[in-house]
PDB file of C-alpha atoms and ligand atoms in Angstrom:
ATOM      1  CA  UNK I  30       0.000   0.000   0.000  1.00 42.00           C
ATOM      2  CA  UNK I  31       2.812   2.411   0.780  1.00 52.00           C
ATOM      3  CA  UNK I  32       4.366   1.510  -2.593  1.00 60.00           C
ATOM      4  CA  UNK I  33       1.081   2.396  -4.221  1.00 60.00           C
ATOM      5  CA  UNK I  34       0.920   5.695  -2.356  1.00 74.00           C
ATOM      6  CA  UNK I  35       4.466   6.366  -3.475  1.00 80.00           C
ATOM      7  CA  UNK I  36       3.537   5.725  -7.087  1.00 78.00           C
ATOM      8  CA  UNK I  37       0.536   8.020  -6.829  1.00 84.00           C
ATOM      9  CA  UNK I  38       2.695  10.675  -5.257  1.00 90.00           C
ATOM     10  CA  UNK I  39       5.116  10.378  -8.168  1.00 93.00           C
ATOM     11  CA  UNK I  40       2.284  10.942 -10.644  1.00 94.00           C
ATOM     12  CA  UNK I  41       1.128  14.061  -8.796  1.00 95.00           C
ATOM     13  CA  UNK I  42       4.646  15.461  -8.504  1.00 95.00           C
ATOM     14  CA  UNK I  43       5.303  14.745 -12.164  1.00 96.00           C
ATOM     15  CA  UNK I  44       2.132  16.510 -13.319  1.00 97.00           C
ATOM     16  CA  UNK I  45       2.821  19.431 -11.010  1.00 96.00           C
ATOM     17  CA  UNK I  46       6.345  19.820 -12.347  1.00 97.00           C
ATOM     18  CA  UNK I  47       5.419  19.290 -15.992  1.00 98.00           C
ATOM     19  CA  UNK I  48       1.737  20.153 -16.329  1.00 98.00           C
ATOM     20  CA  UNK I  49       0.188  18.811 -19.539  1.00 98.00           C
ATOM     21  CA  UNK I  50      -1.779  21.145 -21.796  1.00 98.00           C
ATOM     22  CA  UNK I  51      -0.614  24.158 -19.800  1.00 98.00           C
ATOM     23  CA  UNK I  52      -1.530  26.727 -22.439  1.00 98.00           C
ATOM     24  CA  UNK I  53      -4.470  28.374 -24.135  1.00 97.00           C
ATOM     25  CA  UNK I  54      -5.269  26.175 -27.117  1.00 96.00           C
ATOM     26  CA  UNK I  55      -5.706  27.851 -30.474  1.00 94.00           C
ATOM     27  CA  UNK I  56      -9.349  27.876 -31.395  1.00 94.00           C
ATOM     28  CA  UNK I  57     -10.565  27.730 -27.811  1.00 97.00           C
ATOM     29  CA  UNK I  58     -14.186  28.860 -27.789  1.00 97.00           C
ATOM     30  CA  UNK I  59     -14.925  28.286 -24.110  1.00 97.00           C
ATOM     31  CA  UNK I  60     -13.243  29.758 -21.085  1.00 98.00           C
ATOM     32  CA  UNK I  61     -13.861  29.947 -17.362  1.00 98.00           C
ATOM     33  CA  UNK I  62     -11.939  31.090 -14.336  1.00 98.00           C
ATOM     34  CA  UNK I  63     -11.903  29.344 -11.017  1.00 98.00           C
ATOM     35  CA  UNK I  64     -10.631  30.455  -7.656  1.00 98.00           C
ATOM     36  CA  UNK I  65     -10.233  28.528  -4.445  1.00 98.00           C
ATOM     37  CA  UNK I  66      -9.956  31.096  -1.644  1.00 97.00           C
ATOM     38  CA  UNK I  67      -9.059  28.477   0.956  1.00 95.00           C
ATOM     39  CA  UNK I  68      -5.755  27.731  -0.770  1.00 96.00           C
ATOM     40  CA  UNK I  69      -5.349  30.600  -3.226  1.00 97.00           C
ATOM     41  CA  UNK I  70      -5.508  28.390  -6.322  1.00 98.00           C
ATOM     42  CA  UNK I  71      -6.398  30.369  -9.412  1.00 98.00           C
ATOM     43  CA  UNK I  72      -7.009  28.680 -12.722  1.00 98.00           C
ATOM     44  CA  UNK I  73      -8.316  29.391 -16.196  1.00 98.00           C
ATOM     45  CA  UNK I  74      -9.655  26.504 -18.234  1.00 98.00           C
ATOM     46  CA  UNK I  75      -9.968  26.806 -22.003  1.00 98.00           C
ATOM     47  CA  UNK I  76     -11.783  24.387 -24.243  1.00 98.00           C
ATOM     48  CA  UNK I  77     -12.534  24.050 -27.885  1.00 98.00           C
ATOM     49  CA  UNK I  78     -15.983  22.508 -27.927  1.00 97.00           C
ATOM     50  CA  UNK I  79     -17.195  21.349 -31.325  1.00 97.00           C
ATOM     51  CA  UNK I  80     -20.349  19.329 -31.904  1.00 95.00           C
ATOM     52  CA  UNK I  81     -20.444  18.703 -28.163  1.00 95.00           C
ATOM     53  CA  UNK I  82     -16.938  17.203 -28.215  1.00 97.00           C
ATOM     54  CA  UNK I  83     -13.984  18.629 -26.294  1.00 98.00           C
ATOM     55  CA  UNK I  84     -11.675  18.799 -29.283  1.00 97.00           C
ATOM     56  CA  UNK I  85      -8.953  20.591 -27.359  1.00 98.00           C
ATOM     57  CA  UNK I  86      -8.426  21.755 -23.799  1.00 98.00           C
ATOM     58  CA  UNK I  87      -5.808  23.612 -21.841  1.00 98.00           C
ATOM     59  CA  UNK I  88      -5.353  25.550 -18.642  1.00 98.00           C
ATOM     60  CA  UNK I  89      -3.352  28.398 -17.186  1.00 98.00           C
ATOM     61  CA  UNK I  90      -2.984  29.941 -13.788  1.00 97.00           C
ATOM     62  CA  UNK I  91      -1.236  29.183 -10.569  1.00 96.00           C
ATOM     63  CA  UNK I  92      -2.200  26.667  -7.974  1.00 96.00           C
ATOM     64  CA  UNK I  93      -0.778  24.287  -5.432  1.00 95.00           C
ATOM     65  CA  UNK I  94       0.591  20.902  -6.478  1.00 94.00           C
ATOM     66  CA  UNK I  95      -2.775  19.197  -6.044  1.00 95.00           C
ATOM     67  CA  UNK I  96      -4.723  21.766  -8.088  1.00 97.00           C
ATOM     68  CA  UNK I  97      -2.096  21.830 -10.835  1.00 98.00           C
ATOM     69  CA  UNK I  98      -1.777  18.038 -11.028  1.00 97.00           C
ATOM     70  CA  UNK I  99      -5.552  17.648 -11.012  1.00 98.00           C
ATOM     71  CA  UNK I 100      -5.899  20.163 -13.853  1.00 98.00           C
ATOM     72  CA  UNK I 101      -3.148  18.464 -15.838  1.00 98.00           C
ATOM     73  CA  UNK I 102      -4.637  14.998 -15.349  1.00 98.00           C
ATOM     74  CA  UNK I 103      -8.088  16.363 -16.170  1.00 98.00           C
ATOM     75  CA  UNK I 104      -7.021  17.824 -19.507  1.00 98.00           C
ATOM     76  CA  UNK I 105      -5.464  14.508 -20.526  1.00 98.00           C
ATOM     77  CA  UNK I 106      -8.550  12.592 -19.507  1.00 98.00           C
ATOM     78  CA  UNK I 107     -11.313  14.708 -21.045  1.00 98.00           C
ATOM     79  CA  UNK I 108      -9.708  15.589 -24.374  1.00 98.00           C
ATOM     80  CA  UNK I 109     -11.771  14.001 -27.128  1.00 97.00           C
ATOM     81  CA  UNK I 110     -14.685  13.268 -24.820  1.00 98.00           C
ATOM     82  CA  UNK I 111     -18.185  14.642 -25.150  1.00 98.00           C
ATOM     83  CA  UNK I 112     -19.465  17.191 -22.679  1.00 96.00           C
ATOM     84  CA  UNK I 113     -21.672  14.516 -21.092  1.00 97.00           C
ATOM     85  CA  UNK I 114     -18.759  12.058 -20.772  1.00 97.00           C
ATOM     86  CA  UNK I 115     -16.636  14.735 -19.105  1.00 97.00           C
ATOM     87  CA  UNK I 116     -19.401  15.407 -16.583  1.00 96.00           C
ATOM     88  CA  UNK I 117     -19.701  11.688 -15.783  1.00 96.00           C
ATOM     89  CA  UNK I 118     -15.947  11.545 -15.236  1.00 97.00           C
ATOM     90  CA  UNK I 119     -16.100  14.571 -12.951  1.00 97.00           C
ATOM     91  CA  UNK I 120     -18.834  12.919 -10.913  1.00 96.00           C
ATOM     92  CA  UNK I 121     -16.656   9.812 -10.522  1.00 96.00           C
ATOM     93  CA  UNK I 122     -13.614  11.837  -9.488  1.00 96.00           C
ATOM     94  CA  UNK I 123     -15.699  13.714  -6.936  1.00 96.00           C
ATOM     95  CA  UNK I 124     -17.028  10.441  -5.536  1.00 95.00           C
ATOM     96  CA  UNK I 125     -13.501   9.067  -5.300  1.00 95.00           C
ATOM     97  CA  UNK I 126     -12.402  12.176  -3.377  1.00 94.00           C
ATOM     98  CA  UNK I 127     -15.332  12.289  -0.985  1.00 93.00           C
ATOM     99  CA  UNK I 128     -16.609   8.741  -0.487  1.00 90.00           C
ATOM    100  CA  UNK I 129     -14.825   5.873   1.233  1.00 83.00           C
ATOM    101  CA  UNK I 130     -13.688   2.865  -0.765  1.00 82.00           C
ATOM    102  CA  UNK I 131     -12.276   2.378  -4.227  1.00 78.00           C
ATOM    103  CA  UNK I 132     -13.774   4.109  -7.260  1.00 83.00           C
ATOM    104  CA  UNK I 133     -16.727   2.194  -8.739  1.00 82.00           C
ATOM    105  CA  UNK I 134     -14.907   2.071 -12.064  1.00 89.00           C
ATOM    106  CA  UNK I 135     -11.154   2.236 -12.656  1.00 93.00           C
ATOM    107  CA  UNK I 136     -10.083   5.827 -13.255  1.00 95.00           C
ATOM    108  CA  UNK I 137      -6.551   5.210 -14.467  1.00 94.00           C
ATOM    109  CA  UNK I 138      -3.985   7.829 -13.544  1.00 94.00           C
ATOM    110  CA  UNK I 139      -6.730   9.988 -12.030  1.00 96.00           C
ATOM    111  CA  UNK I 140      -6.648   7.545  -9.111  1.00 94.00           C
ATOM    112  CA  UNK I 141      -3.422   9.281  -8.117  1.00 94.00           C
ATOM    113  CA  UNK I 142      -5.712  11.933  -6.613  1.00 94.00           C
ATOM    114  CA  UNK I 143      -7.448   9.434  -4.311  1.00 92.00           C
ATOM    115  CA  UNK I 144      -5.002  10.153  -1.470  1.00 87.00           C
ATOM    116  CA  UNK I 145      -6.433  13.674  -1.264  1.00 90.00           C
ATOM    117  CA  UNK I 146      -9.438  12.138   0.481  1.00 89.00           C
ATOM    118  CA  UNK I 147      -7.402  12.080   3.694  1.00 86.00           C
ATOM    119  CA  UNK I 148      -6.992  15.851   3.542  1.00 88.00           C
ATOM    120  CA  UNK I 149     -10.480  17.378   3.303  1.00 88.00           C
ATOM    121  CA  UNK I 150      -9.189  20.916   2.796  1.00 90.00           C
ATOM    122  CA  UNK I 151      -7.344  19.700  -0.315  1.00 93.00           C
ATOM    123  CA  UNK I 152     -10.486  18.292  -1.933  1.00 95.00           C
ATOM    124  CA  UNK I 153     -11.360  21.831  -3.031  1.00 96.00           C
ATOM    125  CA  UNK I 154      -7.944  22.069  -4.684  1.00 96.00           C
ATOM    126  CA  UNK I 155      -8.455  18.816  -6.591  1.00 97.00           C
ATOM    127  CA  UNK I 156     -12.014  19.686  -7.648  1.00 98.00           C
ATOM    128  CA  UNK I 157     -11.289  23.279  -8.718  1.00 98.00           C
ATOM    129  CA  UNK I 158     -10.192  22.417 -12.291  1.00 98.00           C
ATOM    130  CA  UNK I 159     -13.225  20.192 -12.783  1.00 98.00           C
ATOM    131  CA  UNK I 160     -15.661  22.824 -11.511  1.00 98.00           C
ATOM    132  CA  UNK I 161     -13.977  25.372 -13.750  1.00 98.00           C
ATOM    133  CA  UNK I 162     -14.243  23.051 -16.740  1.00 98.00           C
ATOM    134  CA  UNK I 163     -17.938  22.579 -16.046  1.00 97.00           C
ATOM    135  CA  UNK I 164     -18.388  26.348 -15.915  1.00 97.00           C
ATOM    136  CA  UNK I 165     -16.531  26.672 -19.227  1.00 97.00           C
ATOM    137  CA  UNK I 166     -18.691  24.024 -20.885  1.00 95.00           C
ATOM    138  CA  UNK I 167     -21.872  25.610 -19.529  1.00 90.00           C
ATOM    139  CA  UNK I 168     -20.826  29.070 -20.677  1.00 76.00           C
TER     140      UNK I 168
HETATM  141 ZN1  LIG C   1      -4.653  24.243  -3.521  1.00 75.75          ZN
END
């Protein structure tokens, strides 16, 4: 179990150090800003939504390691998905962060965020990118 935690920690540190899709994609037609006052995380999420598909996605801003890693992992996991699929994924991530036990379906590298569950104040950090994405898609 500690090996597993170590692996998850590596994933988070890696995504924090080298965030994926950390830019404003060309052709982005959706944008939202999110702010988590508890931690000071500030993030902009950009998406190119075409025919209800997230064709491209990126983010900018500054946040703690958890917020940045969550945003990076999110962009990798929702690119190419429909709006509805992204919302389902968000619901599953939220459940993983707030409910005891393993996720009901495997969530791949997103499971690296599961350890956040032990630190309730950090759940807001991990959920911020997802909430901001939802706001962008609902724009
Ligand atoms: Zn934070």
